[in-house]
Short mmCIF file of C-alpha atoms and ligand atoms in Angstrom, two decimals:
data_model
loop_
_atom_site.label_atom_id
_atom_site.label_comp_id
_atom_site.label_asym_id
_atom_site.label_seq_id
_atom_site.Cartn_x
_atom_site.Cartn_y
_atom_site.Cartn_z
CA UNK S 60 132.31 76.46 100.14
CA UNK S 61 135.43 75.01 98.85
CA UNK S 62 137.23 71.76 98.61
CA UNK S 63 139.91 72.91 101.04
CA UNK S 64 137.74 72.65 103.89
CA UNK S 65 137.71 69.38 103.14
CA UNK S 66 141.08 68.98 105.08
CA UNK S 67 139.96 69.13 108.37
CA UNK S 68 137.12 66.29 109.79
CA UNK S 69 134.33 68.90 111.26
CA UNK S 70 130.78 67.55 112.94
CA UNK S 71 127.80 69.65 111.51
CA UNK S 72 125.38 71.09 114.10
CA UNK S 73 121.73 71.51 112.05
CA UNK S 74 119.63 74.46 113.89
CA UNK S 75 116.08 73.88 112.97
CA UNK S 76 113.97 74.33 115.84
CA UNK S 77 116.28 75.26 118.45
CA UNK S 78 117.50 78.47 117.86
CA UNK S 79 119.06 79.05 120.95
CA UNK S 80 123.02 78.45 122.28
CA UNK S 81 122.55 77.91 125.73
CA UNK S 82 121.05 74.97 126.62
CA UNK S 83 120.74 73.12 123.73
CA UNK S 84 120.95 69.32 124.28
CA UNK S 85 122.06 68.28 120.48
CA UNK S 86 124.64 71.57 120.17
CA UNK S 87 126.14 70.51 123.46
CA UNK S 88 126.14 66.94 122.32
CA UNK S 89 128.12 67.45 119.25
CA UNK S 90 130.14 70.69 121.19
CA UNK S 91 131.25 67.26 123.57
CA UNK S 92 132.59 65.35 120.53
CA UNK S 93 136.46 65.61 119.32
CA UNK S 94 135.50 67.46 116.02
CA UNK S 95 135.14 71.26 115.26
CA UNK S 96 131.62 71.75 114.82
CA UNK S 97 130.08 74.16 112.03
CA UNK S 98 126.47 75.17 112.59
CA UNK S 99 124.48 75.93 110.07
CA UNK S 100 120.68 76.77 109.34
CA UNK S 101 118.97 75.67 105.94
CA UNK S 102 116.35 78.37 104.95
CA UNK S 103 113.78 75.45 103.66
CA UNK S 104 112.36 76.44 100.35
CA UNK S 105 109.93 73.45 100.42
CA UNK S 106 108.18 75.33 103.23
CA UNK S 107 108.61 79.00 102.04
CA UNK S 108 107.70 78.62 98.97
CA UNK S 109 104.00 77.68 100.31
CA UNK S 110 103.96 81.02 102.00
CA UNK S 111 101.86 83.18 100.10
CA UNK S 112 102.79 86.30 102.67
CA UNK S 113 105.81 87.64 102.01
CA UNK S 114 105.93 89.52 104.99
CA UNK S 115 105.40 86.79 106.96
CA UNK S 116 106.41 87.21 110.60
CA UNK S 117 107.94 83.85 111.57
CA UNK S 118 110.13 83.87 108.92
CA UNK S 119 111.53 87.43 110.30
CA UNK S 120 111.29 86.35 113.46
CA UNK S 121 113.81 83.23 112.49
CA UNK S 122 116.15 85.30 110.31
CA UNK S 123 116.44 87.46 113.91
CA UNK S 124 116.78 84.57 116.25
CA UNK S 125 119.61 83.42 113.59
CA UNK S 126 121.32 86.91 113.18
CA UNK S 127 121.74 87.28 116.34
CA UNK S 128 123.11 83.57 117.27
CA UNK S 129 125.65 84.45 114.24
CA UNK S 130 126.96 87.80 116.33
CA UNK S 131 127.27 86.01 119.19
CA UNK S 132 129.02 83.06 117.63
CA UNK S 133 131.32 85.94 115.55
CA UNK S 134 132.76 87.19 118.96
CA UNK S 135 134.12 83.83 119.05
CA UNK S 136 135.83 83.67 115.66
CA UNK S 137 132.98 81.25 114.07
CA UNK S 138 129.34 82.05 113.24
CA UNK S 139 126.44 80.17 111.48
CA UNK S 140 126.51 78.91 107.67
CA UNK S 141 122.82 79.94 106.60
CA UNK S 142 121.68 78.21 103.31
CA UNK S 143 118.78 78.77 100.79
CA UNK S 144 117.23 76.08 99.23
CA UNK S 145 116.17 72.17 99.81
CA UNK S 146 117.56 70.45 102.66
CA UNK S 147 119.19 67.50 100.60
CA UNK S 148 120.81 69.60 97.89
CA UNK S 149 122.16 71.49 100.54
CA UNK S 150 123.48 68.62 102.31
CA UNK S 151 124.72 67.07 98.86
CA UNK S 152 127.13 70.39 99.07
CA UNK S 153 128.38 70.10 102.25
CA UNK S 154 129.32 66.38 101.70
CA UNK S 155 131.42 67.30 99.09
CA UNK S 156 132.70 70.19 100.60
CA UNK S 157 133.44 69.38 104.16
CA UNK S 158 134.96 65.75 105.60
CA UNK S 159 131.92 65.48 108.01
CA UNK S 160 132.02 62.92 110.89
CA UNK S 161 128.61 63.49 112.19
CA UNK S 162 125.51 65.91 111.73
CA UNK S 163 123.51 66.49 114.98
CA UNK S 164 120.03 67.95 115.29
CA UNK S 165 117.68 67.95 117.73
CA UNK S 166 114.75 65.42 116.78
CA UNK S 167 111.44 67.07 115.21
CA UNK S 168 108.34 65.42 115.41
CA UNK S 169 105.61 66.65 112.72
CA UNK S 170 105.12 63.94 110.02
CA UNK S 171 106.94 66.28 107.30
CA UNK S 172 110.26 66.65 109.52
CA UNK S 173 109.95 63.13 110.33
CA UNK S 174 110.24 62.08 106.25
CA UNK S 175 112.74 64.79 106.01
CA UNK S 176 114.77 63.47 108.52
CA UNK S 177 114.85 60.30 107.03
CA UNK S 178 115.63 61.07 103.59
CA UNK S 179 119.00 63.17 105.04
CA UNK S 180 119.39 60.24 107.45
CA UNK S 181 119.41 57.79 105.04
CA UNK S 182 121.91 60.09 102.39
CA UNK S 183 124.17 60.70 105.42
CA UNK S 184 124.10 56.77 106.01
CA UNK S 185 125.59 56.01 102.49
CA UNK S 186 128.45 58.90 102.94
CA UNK S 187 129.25 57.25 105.79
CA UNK S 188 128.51 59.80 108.20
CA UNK S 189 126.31 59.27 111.30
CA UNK S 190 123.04 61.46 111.75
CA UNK S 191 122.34 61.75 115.67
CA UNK S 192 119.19 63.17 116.92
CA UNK S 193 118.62 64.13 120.03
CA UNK S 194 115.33 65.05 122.60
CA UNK S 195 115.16 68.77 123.18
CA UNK S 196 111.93 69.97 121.95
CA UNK S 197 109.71 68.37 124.89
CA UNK S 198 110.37 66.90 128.49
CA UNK S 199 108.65 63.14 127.38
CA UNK S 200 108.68 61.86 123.66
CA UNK S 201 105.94 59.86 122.23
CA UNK S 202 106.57 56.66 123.44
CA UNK S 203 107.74 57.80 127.05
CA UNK S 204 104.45 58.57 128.69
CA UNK S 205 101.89 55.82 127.41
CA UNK S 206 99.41 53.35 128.95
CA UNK S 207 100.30 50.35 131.17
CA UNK S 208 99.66 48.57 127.60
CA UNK S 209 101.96 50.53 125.89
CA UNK S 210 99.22 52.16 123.52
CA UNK S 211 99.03 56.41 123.59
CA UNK S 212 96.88 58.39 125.95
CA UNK S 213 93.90 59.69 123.83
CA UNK S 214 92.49 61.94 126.94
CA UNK S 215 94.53 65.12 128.82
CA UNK S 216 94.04 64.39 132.59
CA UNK S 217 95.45 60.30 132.46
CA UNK S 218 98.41 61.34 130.17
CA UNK S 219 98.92 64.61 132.68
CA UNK S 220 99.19 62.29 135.54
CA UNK S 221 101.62 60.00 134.21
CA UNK S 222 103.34 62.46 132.96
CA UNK S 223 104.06 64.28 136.61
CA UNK S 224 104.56 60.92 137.65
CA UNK S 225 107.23 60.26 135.46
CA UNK S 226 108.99 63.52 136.28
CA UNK S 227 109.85 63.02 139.66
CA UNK S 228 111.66 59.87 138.45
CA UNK S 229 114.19 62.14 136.47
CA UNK S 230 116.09 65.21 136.84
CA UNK S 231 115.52 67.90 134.34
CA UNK S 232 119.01 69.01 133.43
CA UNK S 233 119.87 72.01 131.31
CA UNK S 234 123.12 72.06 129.76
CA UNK S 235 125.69 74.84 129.33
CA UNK S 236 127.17 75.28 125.66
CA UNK S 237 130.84 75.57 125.64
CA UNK S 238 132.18 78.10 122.94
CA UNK S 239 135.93 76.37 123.12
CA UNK S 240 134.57 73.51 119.50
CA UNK S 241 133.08 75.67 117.44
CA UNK S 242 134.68 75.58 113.55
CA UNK S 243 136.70 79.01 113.07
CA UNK S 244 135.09 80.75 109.82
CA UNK S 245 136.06 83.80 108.16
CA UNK S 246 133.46 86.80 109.01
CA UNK S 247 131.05 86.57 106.73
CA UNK S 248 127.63 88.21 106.36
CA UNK S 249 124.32 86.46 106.81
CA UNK S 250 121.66 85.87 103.82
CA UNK S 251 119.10 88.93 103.96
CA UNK S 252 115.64 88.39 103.92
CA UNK S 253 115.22 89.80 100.39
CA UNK S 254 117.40 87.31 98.75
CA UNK S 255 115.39 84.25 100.28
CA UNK S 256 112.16 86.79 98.67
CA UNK S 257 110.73 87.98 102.28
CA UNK S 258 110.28 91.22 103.37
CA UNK S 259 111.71 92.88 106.83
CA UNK S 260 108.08 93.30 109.01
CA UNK S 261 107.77 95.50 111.93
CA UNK S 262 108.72 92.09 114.07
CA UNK S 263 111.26 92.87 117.22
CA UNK S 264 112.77 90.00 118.92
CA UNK S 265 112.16 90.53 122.08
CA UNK S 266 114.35 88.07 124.60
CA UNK S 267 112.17 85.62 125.92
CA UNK S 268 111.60 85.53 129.75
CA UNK S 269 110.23 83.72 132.55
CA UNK S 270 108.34 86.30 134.36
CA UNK S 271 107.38 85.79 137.97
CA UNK S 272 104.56 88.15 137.98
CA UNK S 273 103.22 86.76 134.94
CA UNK S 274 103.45 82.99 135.99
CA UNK S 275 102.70 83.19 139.44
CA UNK S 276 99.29 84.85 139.18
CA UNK S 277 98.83 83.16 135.73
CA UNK S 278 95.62 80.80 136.99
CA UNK S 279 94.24 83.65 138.98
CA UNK S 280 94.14 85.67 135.38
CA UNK S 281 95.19 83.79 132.28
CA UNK S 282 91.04 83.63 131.76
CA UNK S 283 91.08 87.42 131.05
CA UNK S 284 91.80 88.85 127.80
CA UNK S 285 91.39 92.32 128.77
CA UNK S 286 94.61 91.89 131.45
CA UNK S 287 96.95 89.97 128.93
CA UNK S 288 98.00 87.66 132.15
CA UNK S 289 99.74 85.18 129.73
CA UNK S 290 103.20 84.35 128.80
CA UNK S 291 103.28 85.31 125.16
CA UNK S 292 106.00 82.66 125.09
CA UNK S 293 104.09 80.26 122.95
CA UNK S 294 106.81 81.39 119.77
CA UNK S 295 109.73 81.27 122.00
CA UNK S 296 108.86 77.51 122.25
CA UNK S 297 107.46 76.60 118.82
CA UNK S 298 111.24 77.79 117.67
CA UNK S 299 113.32 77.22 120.16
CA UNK S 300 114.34 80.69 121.63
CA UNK S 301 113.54 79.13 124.73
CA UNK S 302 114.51 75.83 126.33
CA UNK S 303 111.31 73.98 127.92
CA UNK S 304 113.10 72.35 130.23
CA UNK S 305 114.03 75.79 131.79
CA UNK S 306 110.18 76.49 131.17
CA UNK S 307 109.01 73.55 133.29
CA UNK S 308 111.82 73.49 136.04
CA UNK S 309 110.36 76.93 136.44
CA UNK S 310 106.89 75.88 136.29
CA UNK S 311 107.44 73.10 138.85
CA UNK S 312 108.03 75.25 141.04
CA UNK S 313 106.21 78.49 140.55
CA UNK S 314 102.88 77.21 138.98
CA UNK S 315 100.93 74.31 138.30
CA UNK S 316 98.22 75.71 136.26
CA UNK S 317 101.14 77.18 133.63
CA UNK S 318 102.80 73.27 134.18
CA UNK S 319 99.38 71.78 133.18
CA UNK S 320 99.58 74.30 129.84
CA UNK S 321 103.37 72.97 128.88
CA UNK S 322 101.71 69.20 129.50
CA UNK S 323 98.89 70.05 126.95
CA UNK S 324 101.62 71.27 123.93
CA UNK S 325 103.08 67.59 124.98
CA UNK S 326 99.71 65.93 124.94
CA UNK S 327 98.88 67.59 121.44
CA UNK S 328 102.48 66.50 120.18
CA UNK S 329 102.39 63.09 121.17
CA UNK S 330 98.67 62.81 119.59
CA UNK S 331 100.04 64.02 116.07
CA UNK S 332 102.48 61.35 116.14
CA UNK S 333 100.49 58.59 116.90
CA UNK S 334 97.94 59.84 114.85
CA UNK S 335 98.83 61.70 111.85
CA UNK S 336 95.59 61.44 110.33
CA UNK S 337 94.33 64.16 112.51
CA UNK S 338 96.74 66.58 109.95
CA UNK S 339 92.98 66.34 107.50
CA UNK S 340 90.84 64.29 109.63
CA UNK S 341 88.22 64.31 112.69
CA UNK S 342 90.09 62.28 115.17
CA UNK S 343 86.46 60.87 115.55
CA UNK S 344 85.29 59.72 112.57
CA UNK S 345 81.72 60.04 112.99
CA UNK S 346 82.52 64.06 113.25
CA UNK S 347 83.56 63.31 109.03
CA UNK S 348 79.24 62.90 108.37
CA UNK S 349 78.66 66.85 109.79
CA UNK S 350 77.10 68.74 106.90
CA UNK S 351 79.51 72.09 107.47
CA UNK S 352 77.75 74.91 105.53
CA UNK S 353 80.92 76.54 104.34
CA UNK S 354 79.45 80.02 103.42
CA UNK S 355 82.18 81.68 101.65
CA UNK S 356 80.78 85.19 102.74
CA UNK S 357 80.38 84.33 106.11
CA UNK S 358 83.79 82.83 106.45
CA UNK S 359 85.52 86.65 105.05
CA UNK S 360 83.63 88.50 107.81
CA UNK S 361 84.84 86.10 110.48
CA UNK S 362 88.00 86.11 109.41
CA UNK S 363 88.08 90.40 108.63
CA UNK S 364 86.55 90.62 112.18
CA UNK S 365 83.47 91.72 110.70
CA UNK S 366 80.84 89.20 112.45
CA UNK S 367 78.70 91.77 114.69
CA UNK S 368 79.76 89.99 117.15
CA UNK S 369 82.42 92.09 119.49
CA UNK S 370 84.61 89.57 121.53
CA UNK S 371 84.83 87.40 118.19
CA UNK S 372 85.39 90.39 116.04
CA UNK S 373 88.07 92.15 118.21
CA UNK S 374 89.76 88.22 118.65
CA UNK S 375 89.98 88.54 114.74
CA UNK S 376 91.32 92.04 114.73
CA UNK S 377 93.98 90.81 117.26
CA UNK S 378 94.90 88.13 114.94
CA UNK S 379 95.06 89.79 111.80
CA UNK S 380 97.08 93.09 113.41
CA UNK S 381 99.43 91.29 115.76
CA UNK S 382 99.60 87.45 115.00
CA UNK S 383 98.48 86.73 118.52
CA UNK S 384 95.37 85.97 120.33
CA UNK S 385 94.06 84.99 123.43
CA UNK S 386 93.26 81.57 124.23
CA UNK S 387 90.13 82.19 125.33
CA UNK S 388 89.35 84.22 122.29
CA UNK S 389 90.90 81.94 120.42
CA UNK S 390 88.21 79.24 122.48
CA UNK S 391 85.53 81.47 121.46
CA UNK S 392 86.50 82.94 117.61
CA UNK S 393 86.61 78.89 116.57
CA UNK S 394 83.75 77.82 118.39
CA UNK S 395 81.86 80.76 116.78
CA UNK S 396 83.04 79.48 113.45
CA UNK S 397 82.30 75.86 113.56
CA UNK S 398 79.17 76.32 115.46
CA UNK S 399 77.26 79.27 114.91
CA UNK S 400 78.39 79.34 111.31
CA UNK S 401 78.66 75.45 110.36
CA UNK S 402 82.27 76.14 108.99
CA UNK S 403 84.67 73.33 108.56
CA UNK S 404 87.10 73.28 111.36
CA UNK S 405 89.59 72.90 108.84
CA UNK S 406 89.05 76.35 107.05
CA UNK S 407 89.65 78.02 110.77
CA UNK S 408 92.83 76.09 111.35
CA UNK S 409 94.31 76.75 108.17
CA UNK S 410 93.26 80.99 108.13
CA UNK S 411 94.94 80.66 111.87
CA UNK S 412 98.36 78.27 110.75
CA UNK S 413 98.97 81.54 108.56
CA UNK S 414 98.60 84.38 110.82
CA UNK S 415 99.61 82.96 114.30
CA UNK S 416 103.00 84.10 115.39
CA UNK S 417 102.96 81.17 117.94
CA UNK S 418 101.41 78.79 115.35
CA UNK S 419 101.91 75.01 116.02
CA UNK S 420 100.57 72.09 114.32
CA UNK S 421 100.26 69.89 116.63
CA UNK S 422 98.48 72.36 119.24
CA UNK S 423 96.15 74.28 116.38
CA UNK S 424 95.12 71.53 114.89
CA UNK S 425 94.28 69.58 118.30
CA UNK S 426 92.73 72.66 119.83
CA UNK S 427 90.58 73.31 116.61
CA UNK S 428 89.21 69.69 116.82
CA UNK S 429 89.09 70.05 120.64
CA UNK S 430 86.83 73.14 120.04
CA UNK S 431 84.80 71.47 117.20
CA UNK S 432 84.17 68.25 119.37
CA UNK S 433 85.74 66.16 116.78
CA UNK S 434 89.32 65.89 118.64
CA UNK S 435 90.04 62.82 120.67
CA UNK S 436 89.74 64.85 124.49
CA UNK S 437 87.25 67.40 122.60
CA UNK S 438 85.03 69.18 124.38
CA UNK S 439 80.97 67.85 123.78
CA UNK S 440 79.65 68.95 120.99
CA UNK S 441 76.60 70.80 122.12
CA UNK S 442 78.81 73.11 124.59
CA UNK S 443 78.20 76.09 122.36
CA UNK S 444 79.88 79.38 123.68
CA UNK S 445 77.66 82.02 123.93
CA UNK S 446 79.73 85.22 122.79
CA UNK S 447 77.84 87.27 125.15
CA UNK S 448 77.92 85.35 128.38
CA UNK S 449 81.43 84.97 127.87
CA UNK S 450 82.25 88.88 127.36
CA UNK S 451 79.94 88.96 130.77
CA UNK S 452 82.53 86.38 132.33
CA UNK S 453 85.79 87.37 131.22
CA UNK S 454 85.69 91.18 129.82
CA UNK S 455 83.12 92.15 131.59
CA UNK S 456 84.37 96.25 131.38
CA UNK S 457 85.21 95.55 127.82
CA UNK S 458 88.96 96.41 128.29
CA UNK S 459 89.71 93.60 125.59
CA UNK S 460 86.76 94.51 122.87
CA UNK S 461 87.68 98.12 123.43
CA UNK S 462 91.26 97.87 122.79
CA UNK S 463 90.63 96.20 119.03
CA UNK S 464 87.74 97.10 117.74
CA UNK S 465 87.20 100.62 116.40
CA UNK S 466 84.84 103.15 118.65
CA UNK S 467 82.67 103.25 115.42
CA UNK S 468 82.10 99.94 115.14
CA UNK S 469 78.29 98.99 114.27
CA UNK S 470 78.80 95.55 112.47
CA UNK S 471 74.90 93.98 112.72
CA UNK S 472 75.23 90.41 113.78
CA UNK S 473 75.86 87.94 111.10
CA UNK S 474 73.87 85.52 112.79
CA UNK S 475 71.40 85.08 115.77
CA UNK S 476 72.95 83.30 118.56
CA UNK S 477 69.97 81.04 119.73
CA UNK S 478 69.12 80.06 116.10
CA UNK S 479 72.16 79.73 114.79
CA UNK S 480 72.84 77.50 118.49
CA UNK S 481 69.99 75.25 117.38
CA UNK S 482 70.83 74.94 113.90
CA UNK S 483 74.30 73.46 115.08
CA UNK S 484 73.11 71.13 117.91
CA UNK S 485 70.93 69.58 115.00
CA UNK S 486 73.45 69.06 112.53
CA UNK S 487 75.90 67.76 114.78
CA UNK S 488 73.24 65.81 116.17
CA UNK S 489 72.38 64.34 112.73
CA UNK S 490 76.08 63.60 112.13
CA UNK S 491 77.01 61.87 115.24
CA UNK S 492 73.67 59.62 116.12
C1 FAD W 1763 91.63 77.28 118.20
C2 FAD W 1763 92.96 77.30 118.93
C3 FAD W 1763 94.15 77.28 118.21
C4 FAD W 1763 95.39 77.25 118.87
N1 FAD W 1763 96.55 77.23 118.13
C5 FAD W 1763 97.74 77.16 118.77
C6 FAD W 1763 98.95 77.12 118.03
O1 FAD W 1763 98.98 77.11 116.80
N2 FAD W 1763 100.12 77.08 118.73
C7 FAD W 1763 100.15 77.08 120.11
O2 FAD W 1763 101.24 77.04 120.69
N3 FAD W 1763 99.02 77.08 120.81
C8 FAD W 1763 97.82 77.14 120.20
N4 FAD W 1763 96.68 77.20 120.94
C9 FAD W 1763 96.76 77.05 122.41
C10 FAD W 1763 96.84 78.37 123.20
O3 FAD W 1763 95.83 79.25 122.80
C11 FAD W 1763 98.18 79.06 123.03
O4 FAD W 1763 99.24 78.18 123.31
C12 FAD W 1763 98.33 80.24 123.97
O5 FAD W 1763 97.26 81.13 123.81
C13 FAD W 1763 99.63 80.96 123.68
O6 FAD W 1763 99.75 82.06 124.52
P1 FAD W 1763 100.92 82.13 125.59
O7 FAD W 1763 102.19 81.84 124.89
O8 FAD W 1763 100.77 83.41 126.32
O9 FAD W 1763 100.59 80.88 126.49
P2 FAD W 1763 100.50 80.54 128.08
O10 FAD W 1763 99.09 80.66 128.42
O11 FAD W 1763 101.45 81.42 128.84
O12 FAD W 1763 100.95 79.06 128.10
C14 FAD W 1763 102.33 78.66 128.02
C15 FAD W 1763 102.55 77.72 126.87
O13 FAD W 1763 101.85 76.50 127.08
C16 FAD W 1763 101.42 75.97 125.83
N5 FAD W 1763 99.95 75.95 125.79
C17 FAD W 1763 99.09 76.74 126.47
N6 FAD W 1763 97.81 76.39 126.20
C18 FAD W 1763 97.88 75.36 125.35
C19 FAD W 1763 96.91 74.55 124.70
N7 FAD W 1763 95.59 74.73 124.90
N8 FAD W 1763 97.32 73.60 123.84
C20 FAD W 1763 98.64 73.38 123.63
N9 FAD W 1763 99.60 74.11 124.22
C21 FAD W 1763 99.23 75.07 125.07
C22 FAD W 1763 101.95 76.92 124.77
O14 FAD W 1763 103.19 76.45 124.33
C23 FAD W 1763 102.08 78.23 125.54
O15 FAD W 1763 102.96 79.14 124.98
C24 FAD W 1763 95.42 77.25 120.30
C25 FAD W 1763 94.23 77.30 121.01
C26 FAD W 1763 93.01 77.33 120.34
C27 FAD W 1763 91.73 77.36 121.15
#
């Protein structure tokens, strides 16, 4: 950067997570505004540096999405200005570097964004230069689908029907970017992964799609693991590769089933921010008195695959190899944790916040605690799945359990499923009477 930029007033576009150009509400918004706007993308070392992996997926997965926004936005003579380092410093430099009318970014709601956003808000403020958020990530923000009282839905199916009912009041709009405002920049090449200390991984960005064959069949199938009849477009949406208002315009009218799913991401959203507690506690408190057993040994071979038990093993082997699993394996891996083996819901959620691609907190952490009966819509606490009934159900030919685990597999079960059921119902039992 240098001072002469500071000629020209320019708006600042902040990508965070939104990586997309078309039909991004805050990029249009400040694209609409008399300024030439300069994006740029702030490589946060406050949340790398907790990343023990260096070869961590999601971070190539952004520094892809990114690259290839900055080609596109080359072709028309501007690009993105990537930065390493805390937010603030970096928006320290730009101040003094740029005469900045505005910085737009679309609003994030996880309590850490939320205190970031206020501490840049709040530094903008005394520059003198406005900081305007807008909704992108979700159809309905926290406070627009509540209770007649104005209090949060705690339970799925009330919130669910609100929220339909509250769609057919408005029209879902997408909006197209126009390339005509952004800032002219000199080519220039973008930060490698190396010098923010990540490695490339074997990661391709694939283009995320709506697919009709996927989505129209998806509630005749999505139980199966074996047929892989799901989207796989949970990472498009937890970074923004995707829009989801294109997601639920096509939803609305090719699937309710796959609508219901985008509601529950909303639901889990909406619960975080009304409740932030939930980040390290039950959501029910009474859940807090559950004496977890925490075996350290126990916890390695669920989380190396290495339980004896095949549909939770080859969910683990999923996990660890590709950074996805299915979410009925993923029902069934984290009830076998917290159930058969008395582990703290909290040691599952944190192994999966590190290996899952997709990974979300407001959805892992309200699907652990949905699947350890501790959540606020949580599923009983004595519904404890039985890994073999469920292979019976849904991979019955063992397409799934094949495909992961090796042919010479001959773990011995780490535990036996009726004691092991027992032993849970009475220590939940003990906890929650
Ligand atoms: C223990 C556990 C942990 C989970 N952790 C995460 C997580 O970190 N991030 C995450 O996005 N989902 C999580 N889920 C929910 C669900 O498993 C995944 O969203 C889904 O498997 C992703 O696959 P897909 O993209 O093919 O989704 P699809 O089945 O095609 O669904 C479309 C989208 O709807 C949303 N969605 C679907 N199911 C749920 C759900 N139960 N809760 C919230 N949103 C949902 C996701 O954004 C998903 O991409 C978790 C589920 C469990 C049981």
């Amino acid at each position: 950067m240098s001072k002469a930029q500071k000629t020209e007033k320019i708006n600042i576009f902040w990508f965070r997570r939104d990586l997309r150009l078309d039909d991004n509400t805050a990029l249009h918004e400040s694209l609409q505004s008399e300024y030439p706007v300069l994006p740029v993308f702030i490589f946060d070392t406050e949340i790398l540096d907790k990343l023990h992996n260096k070869e961590d997926k999601r971070v190539d997965y952004i520094h892809q999405a990114i690259s290839k926004m900055h080609q596109e936005l080359q072709k028309h003579k501007s690009g993105i200005r990537v930065f390493h380092g805390k937010p603030m410093e970096i928006f320290k430099n730009l101040v003094e570097n740029y005469d900045i009318e505005a910085v737009f970014a679309n609003k994030d709601y996880e309590p850490d964004a939320i205190a970031r956003d206020k501490e840049i808000a709040a530094f903008l403020e005394k520059n003198e230069i406005s900081f305007r958020t807008c909704k992108d990530q979700v159809i309905f923000e926290e406070h627009e689908v509540v209770k007649n009282d104005n209090t949060p839905y705690t339970v799925y199916t009330p919130y669910a029907k609100k929220w339909k009912e509250k769609l057919k009041d408005i029209s879902v709009q997408s909006h197209k970017t126009d390339f005509k405002n952004f800032l002219p920049l000199k080519p220039e090449n973008m930060i490698s992964l190396e010098t923010i200390g990540f490695k490339k991984t074997d990661l391709d960005l694939v283009e995320p799609k709506l697919e009709k064959e996927i989505i129209s069949d998806y509630g005749k199938y999505r139980n199966f693991p074996g047929m892989d009849h799901t989207t796989h477009l949970g990472v498009a949406l937890r970074f923004g590769t995707i829009s989801v208002r294109k997601c639920v315009q096509y939803a609305v009218k090719n699937n309710e089933t796959w609508l219901n799913e985008l509601i529950w991401r909303e639901f889990f959203m909406q619960i975080l921010f009304h409740f932030p507690q939930v980040v390290k506690h039950c959501f029910k408190k009474k859940y807090e008195n559950i004496e977890w057993r925490n075996n350290e040994k126990e916890f390695k071979a669920w989380c190396e695959g290495k339980t004896g038990y095949p549909i939770v093993d080859a969910g683990m082997k999923q996990l660890n190899e590709t950074g996805f699993m299915h979410n009925r394996v993923r029902m069934i891996t984290a009830s076998f944790l917290t159930k058969h083996l008395l582990i703290d819901w909290r040691w599952g959620e944190a192994y999966f916040a590190e290996k899952l691609l997709d990974y979300e907190l407001s959805s892992n952490n309200g699907n652990w605690q949905w699947v350890a009966g501790c959540g606020c819509d949580a599923s009983p606490y004595f519904r404890v799945f039985n890994p073999e009934e469920q292979v019976k159900k849904f991979d019955k030919d063992h397409k799934y359990i094949r495909e992961w685990i090796p042919e010479d597999y001959n773990e011995k079960p780490i535990v036996e499923h009726k004691e092991a059921r027992e032993r849970a119902l009475k220590v939940y039992k003990k906890a929650v009477s």
